[in-house]
Short mmCIF file of C-alpha atoms and ligand atoms in Angstrom, two decimals:
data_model
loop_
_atom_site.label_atom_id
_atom_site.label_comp_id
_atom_site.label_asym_id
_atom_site.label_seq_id
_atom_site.Cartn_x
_atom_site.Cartn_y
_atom_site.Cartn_z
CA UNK A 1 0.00 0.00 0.00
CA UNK A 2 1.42 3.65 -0.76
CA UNK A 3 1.24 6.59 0.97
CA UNK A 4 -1.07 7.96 -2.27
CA UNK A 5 -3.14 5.05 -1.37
CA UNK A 6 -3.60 5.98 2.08
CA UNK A 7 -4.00 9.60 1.56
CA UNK A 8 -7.20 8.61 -0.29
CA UNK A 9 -8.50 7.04 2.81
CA UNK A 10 -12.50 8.84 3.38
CA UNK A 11 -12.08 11.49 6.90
CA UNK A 12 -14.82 9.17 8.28
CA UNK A 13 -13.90 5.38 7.12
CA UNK A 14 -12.60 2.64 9.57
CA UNK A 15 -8.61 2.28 8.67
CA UNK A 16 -7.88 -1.46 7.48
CA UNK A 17 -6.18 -3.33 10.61
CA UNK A 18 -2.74 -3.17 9.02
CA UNK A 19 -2.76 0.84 9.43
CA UNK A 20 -1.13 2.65 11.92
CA UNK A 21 -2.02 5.68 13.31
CA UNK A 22 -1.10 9.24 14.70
CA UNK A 23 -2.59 10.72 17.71
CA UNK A 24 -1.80 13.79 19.41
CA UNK A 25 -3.36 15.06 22.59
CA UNK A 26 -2.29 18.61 23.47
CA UNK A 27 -2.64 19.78 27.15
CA UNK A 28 -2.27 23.03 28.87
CA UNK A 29 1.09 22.32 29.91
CA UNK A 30 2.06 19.22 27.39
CA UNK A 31 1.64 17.53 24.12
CA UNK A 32 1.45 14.14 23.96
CA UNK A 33 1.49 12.35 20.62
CA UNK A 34 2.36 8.41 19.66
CA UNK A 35 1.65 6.14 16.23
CA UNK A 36 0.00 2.81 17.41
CA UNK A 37 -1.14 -0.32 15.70
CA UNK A 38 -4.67 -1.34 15.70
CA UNK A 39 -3.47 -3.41 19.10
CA UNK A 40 -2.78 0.20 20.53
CA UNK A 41 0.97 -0.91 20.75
CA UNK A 42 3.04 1.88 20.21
CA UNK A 43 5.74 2.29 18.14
CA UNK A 44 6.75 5.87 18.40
CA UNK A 45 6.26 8.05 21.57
CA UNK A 46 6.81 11.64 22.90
CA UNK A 47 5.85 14.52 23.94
CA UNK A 48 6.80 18.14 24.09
CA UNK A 49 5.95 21.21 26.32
CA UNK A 50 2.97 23.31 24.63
CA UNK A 51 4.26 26.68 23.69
CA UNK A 52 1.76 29.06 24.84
CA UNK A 53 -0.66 30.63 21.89
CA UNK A 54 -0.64 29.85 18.36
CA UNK A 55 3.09 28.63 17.78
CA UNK A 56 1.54 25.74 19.75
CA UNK A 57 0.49 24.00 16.29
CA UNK A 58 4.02 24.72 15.10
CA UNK A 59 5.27 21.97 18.32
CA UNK A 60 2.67 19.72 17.30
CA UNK A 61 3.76 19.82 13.70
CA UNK A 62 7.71 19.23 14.65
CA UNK A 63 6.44 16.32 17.21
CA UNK A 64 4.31 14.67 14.86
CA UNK A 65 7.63 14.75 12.10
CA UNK A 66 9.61 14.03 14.50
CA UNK A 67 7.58 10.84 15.79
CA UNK A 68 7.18 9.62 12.06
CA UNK A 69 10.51 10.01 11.05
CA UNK A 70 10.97 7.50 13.65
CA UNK A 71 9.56 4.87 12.21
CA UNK A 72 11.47 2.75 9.05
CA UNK A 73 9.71 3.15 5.77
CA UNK A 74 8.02 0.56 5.71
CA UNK A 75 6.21 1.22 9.08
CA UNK A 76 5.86 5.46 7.98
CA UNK A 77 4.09 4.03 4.65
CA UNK A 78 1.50 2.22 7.14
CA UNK A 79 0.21 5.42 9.03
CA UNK A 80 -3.07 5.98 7.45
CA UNK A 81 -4.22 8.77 9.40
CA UNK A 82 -3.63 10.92 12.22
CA UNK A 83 -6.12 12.86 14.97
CA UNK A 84 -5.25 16.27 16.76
CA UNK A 85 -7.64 16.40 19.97
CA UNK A 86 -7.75 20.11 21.30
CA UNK A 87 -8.57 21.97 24.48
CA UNK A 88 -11.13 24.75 24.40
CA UNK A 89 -13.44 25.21 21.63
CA UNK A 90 -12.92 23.55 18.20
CA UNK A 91 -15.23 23.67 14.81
CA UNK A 92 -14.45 20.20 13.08
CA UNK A 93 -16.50 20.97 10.40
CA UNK A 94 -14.45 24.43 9.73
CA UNK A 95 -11.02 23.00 10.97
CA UNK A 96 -10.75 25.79 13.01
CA UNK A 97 -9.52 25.43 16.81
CA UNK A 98 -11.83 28.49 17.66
CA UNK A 99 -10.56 28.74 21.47
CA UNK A 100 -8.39 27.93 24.14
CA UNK A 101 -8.14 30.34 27.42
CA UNK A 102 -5.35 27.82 28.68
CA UNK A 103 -2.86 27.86 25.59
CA UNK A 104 -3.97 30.83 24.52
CA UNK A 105 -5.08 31.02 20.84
CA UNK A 106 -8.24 32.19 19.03
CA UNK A 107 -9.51 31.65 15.55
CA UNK A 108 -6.05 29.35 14.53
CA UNK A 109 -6.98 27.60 11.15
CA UNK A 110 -6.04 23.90 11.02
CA UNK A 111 -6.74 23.26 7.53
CA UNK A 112 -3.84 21.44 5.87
CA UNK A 113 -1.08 22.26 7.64
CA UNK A 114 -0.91 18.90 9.33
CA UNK A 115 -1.37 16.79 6.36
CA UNK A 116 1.03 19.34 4.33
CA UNK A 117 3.85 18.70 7.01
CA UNK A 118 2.81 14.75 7.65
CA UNK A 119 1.19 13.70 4.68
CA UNK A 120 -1.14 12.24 6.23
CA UNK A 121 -4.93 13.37 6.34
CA UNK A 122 -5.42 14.47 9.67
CA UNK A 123 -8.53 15.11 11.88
CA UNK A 124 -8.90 17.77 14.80
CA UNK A 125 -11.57 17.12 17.61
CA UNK A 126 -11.99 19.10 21.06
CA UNK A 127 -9.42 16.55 23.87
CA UNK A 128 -12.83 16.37 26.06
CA UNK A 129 -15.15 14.71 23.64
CA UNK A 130 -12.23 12.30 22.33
CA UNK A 131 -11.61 11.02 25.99
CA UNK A 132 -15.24 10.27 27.05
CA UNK A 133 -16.04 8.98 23.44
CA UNK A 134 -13.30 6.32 23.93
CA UNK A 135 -14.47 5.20 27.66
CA UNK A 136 -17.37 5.05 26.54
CA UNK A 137 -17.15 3.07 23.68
CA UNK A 138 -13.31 1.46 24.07
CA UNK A 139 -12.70 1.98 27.89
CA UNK A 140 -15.50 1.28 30.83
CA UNK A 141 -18.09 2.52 29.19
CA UNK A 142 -18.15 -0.53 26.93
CA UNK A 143 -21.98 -2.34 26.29
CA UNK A 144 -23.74 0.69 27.42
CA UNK A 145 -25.83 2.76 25.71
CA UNK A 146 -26.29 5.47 28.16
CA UNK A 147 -23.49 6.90 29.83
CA UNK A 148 -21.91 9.59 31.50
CA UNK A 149 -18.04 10.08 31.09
CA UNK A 150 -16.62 12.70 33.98
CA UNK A 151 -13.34 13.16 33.27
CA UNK A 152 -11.56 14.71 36.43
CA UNK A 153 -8.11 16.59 36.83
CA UNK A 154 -7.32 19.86 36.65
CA UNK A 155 -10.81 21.05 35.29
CA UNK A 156 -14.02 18.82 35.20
CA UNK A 157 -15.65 18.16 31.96
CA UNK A 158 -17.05 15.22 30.48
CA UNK A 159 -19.65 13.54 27.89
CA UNK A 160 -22.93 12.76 27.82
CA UNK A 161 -24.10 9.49 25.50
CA UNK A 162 -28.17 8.87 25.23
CA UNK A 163 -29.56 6.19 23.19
CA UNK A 164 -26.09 4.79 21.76
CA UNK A 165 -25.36 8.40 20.66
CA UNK A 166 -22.80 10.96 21.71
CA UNK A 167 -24.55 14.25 22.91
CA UNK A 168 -22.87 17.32 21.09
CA UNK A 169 -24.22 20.75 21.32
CA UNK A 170 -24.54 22.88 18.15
CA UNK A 171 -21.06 24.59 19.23
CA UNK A 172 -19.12 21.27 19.35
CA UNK A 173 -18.86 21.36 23.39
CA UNK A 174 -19.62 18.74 25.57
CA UNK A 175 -20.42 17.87 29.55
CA UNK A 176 -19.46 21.18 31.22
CA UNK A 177 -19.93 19.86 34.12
CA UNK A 178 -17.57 21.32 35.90
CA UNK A 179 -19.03 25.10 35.40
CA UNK A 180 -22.56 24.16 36.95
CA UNK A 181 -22.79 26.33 39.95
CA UNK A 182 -23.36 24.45 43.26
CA UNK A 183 -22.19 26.47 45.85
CA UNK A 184 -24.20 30.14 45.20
CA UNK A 185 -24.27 30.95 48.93
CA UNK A 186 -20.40 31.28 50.34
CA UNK A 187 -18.88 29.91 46.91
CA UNK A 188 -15.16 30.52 45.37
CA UNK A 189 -15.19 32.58 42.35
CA UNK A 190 -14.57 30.38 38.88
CA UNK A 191 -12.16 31.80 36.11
CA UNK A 192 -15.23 31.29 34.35
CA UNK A 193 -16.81 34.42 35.58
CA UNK A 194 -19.55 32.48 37.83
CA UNK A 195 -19.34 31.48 41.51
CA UNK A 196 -19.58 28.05 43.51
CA UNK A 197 -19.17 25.98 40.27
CA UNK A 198 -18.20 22.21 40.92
CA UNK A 199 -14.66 22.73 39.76
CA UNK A 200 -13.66 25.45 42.16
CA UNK A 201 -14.43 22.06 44.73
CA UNK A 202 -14.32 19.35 43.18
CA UNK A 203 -11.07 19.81 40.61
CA UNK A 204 -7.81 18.76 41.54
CA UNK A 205 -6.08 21.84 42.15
CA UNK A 206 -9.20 22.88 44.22
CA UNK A 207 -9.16 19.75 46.57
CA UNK A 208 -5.41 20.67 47.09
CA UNK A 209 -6.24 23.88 47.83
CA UNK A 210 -8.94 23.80 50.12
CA UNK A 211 -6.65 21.07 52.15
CA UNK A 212 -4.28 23.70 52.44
CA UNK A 213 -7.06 26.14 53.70
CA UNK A 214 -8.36 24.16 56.56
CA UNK A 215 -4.38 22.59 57.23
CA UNK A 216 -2.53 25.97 56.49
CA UNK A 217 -0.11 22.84 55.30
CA UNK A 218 1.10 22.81 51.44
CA UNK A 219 1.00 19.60 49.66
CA UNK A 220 1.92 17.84 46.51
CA UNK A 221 -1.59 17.95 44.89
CA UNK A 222 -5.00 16.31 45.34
CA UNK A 223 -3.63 12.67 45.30
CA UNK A 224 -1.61 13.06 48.52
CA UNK A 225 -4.82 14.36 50.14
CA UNK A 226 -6.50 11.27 48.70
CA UNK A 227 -4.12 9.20 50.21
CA UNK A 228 -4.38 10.79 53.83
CA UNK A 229 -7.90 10.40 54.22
CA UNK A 230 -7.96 7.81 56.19
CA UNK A 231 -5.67 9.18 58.87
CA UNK A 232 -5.96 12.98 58.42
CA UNK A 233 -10.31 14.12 59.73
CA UNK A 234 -9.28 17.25 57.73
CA UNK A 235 -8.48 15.45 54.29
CA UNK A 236 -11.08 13.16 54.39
CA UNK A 237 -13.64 16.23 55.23
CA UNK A 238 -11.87 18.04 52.10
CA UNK A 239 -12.88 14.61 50.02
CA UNK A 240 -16.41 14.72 51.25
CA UNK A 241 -16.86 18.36 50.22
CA UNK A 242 -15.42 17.47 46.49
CA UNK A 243 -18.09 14.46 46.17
CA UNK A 244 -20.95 16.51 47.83
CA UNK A 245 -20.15 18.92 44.99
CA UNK A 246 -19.89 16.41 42.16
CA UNK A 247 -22.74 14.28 43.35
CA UNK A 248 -24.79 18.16 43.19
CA UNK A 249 -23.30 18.97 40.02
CA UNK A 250 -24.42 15.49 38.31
CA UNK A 251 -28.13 15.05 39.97
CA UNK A 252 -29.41 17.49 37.43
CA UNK A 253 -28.12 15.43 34.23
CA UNK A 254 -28.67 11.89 35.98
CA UNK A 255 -32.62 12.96 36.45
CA UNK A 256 -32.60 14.05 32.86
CA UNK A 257 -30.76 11.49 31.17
CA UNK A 258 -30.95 8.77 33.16
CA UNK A 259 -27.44 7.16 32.94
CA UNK A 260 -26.51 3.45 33.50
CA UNK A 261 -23.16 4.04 34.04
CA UNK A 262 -21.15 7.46 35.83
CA UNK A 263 -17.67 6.34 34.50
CA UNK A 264 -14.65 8.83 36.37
CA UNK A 265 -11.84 9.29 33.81
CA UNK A 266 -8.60 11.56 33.77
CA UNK A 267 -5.89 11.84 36.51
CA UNK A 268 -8.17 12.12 39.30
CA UNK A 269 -9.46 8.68 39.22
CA UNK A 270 -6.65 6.96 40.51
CA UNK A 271 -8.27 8.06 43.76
CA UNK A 272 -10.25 4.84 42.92
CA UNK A 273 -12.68 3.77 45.40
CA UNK A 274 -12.33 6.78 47.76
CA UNK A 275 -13.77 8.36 45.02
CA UNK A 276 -16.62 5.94 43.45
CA UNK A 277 -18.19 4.34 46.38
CA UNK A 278 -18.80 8.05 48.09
CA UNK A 279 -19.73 9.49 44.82
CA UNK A 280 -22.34 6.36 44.07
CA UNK A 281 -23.67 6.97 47.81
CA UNK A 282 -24.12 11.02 47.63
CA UNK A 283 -25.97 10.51 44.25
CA UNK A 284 -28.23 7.82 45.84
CA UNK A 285 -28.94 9.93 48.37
CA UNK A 286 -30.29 12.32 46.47
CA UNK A 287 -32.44 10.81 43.97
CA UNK A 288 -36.19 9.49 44.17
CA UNK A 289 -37.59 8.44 40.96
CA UNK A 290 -34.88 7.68 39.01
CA UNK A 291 -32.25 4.85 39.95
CA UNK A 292 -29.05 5.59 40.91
CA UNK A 293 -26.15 4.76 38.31
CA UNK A 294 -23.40 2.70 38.93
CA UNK A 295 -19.75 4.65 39.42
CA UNK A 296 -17.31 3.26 37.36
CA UNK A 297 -13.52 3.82 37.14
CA UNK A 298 -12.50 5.00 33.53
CA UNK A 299 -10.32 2.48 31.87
CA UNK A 300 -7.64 4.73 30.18
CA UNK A 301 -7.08 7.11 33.55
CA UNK A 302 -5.03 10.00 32.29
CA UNK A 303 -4.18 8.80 29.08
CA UNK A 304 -7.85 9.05 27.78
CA UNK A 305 -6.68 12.33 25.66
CA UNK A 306 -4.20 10.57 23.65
CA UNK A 307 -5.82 6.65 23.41
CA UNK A 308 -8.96 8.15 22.06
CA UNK A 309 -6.84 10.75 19.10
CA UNK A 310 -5.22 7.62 18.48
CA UNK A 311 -8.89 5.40 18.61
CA UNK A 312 -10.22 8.27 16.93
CA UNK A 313 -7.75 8.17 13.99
CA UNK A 314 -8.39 4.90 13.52
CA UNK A 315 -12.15 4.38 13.69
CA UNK A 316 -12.84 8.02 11.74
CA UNK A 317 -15.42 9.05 13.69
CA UNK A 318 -16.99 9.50 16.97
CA UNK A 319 -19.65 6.92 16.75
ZN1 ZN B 1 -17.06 27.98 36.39
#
């Protein structure tokens, strides 16, 4: 098979098992890209620290060269596609990442400067919708038709699937659920402008922070308060408040959609079971006529970014 062969490839058909694939997940601080097989084995892997604003697709283009050139010719001949997943706001159907308040670009034109530098075609997707689409068809998620993907670290966003369907909203976002105010009365402002939203709780850095709050001790992060809940009244008080703000955050969406399956993806998560048994109890507690869903652990943890560009790559569309 030749590149021209592969360049032919349809934006939306399943790759043939034999392909291999690009994907590239690009965080706030990092971008993470690798070329798998249709195993997910990886055969070229790396990363790079996101320049902040626009020259941020410039690193993306030298990683993804970089990562291919890697590969003998044979293998580079293989890669049939490749999958950008983005933070903030992105317009697939313009190729246009529209927004991102964390890297810090507006209005940046994808186009064909990825395929141009990779040859390669090349998809772009917003990093949320990627990572729940691929727990909740690849990861945990798996069998269920009706499922809500939280995916927890430093902010808290998610996806919503209804029916066998992933929700999208006419402007490409997904499950803010992060930004749905739950503390009005007393509640920490939210970059977002609003006050008492889940994340400014329930998010990483706010668990660390509010540890540090009650403590007036500074610690690593939200997994070291995690980890002293069971000895420390103050963390496991700080863990309480995080879940009492996710379960309030979620009740809304669970009565609406009625969800199977609450499946808790990104870094977060490897709180485990200090995380889905509460959460699983505070939403039972607070529902009447709908049943409570189960509380999953997400399947690809922090990596849910990059296995679903590279998931997405292959499979060519979010279905
Ligand atoms: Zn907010």
């Amino acid at each position: 098979m030749t590149t021209g062969q592969l360049a032919n490839v349809s934006a939306t058909a399943a790759l043939p098992d034999d392909a291999l694939v690009l994907g590239m997940d690009v965080g706030g601080t990092t971008i993470k890209g690798e070329i798998t097989d249709a195993a997910g084995t990886a055969l070229a892997v790396g990363s790079v620290a996101t320049p902040h604003g626009p020259a941020a697709f410039d690193a993306m283009g030298e990683l993804g060269e970089r990562l291919l050139a890697e590969l003998p010719g044979p293998d580079r001949r293989r890669v049939g596609r490749a999958a950008v997943v983005l933070p903030g706001i992105v317009d697939t159907a313009r190729s246009v990442a529209v927004f991102s308040s964390n890297v810090g670009w507006r209005d940046v034109h994808v186009g064909d400067r990825f395929p141009a530098r990779w040859g390669v075609p090349t998809l772009i997707e917003h990093d949320v919708a990627v990572a729940g689409w691929a727990e909740w068809r690849y990861g945990a998620g798996q069998g269920y038709d009706n499922v809500c993907v939280v995916i927890l670290g430093t902010g808290i966003s998610g996806t919503l699937s209804v029916g066998g369907r992933l929700v999208r909203s006419g402007y490409g976002q997904v499950g803010e659920y992060g930004h749905v105010p739950v503390r009005r009365a007393g509640g920490l402002p939210c970059p977002c402008g609003n006050t008492g939203c889940v994340e400014t709780v329930a998010s990483g850095a706010a668990i660390a922070r509010a540890y540090t709050r009650r403590t007036g001790r500074e610690i690593s992060g939200a997994a070291e308060v995690f980890a002293l809940m069971s000895t420390d009244p103050e963390a496991a008080a700080v863990v309480a408040d995080a879940v009492d703000a996710l379960a309030d955050g979620l009740v809304g969406i669970v009565h609406a959609a009625c969800p199977e399956l609450v499946v808790l993806g990104g870094g977060l998560a490897g709180a485990g079971a200090a995380l889905t048994h509460p959460l699983h109890r505070a939403l039972s507690d607070r529902l009447r006529l709908v049943p409570a869903p189960r509380v999953v652990l997400g399947h690809f943890g922090a990596r849910a970014g990059l296995a679903g560009a590279a998931l997405f790559a292959r499979h060519g569309a979010l279905t």
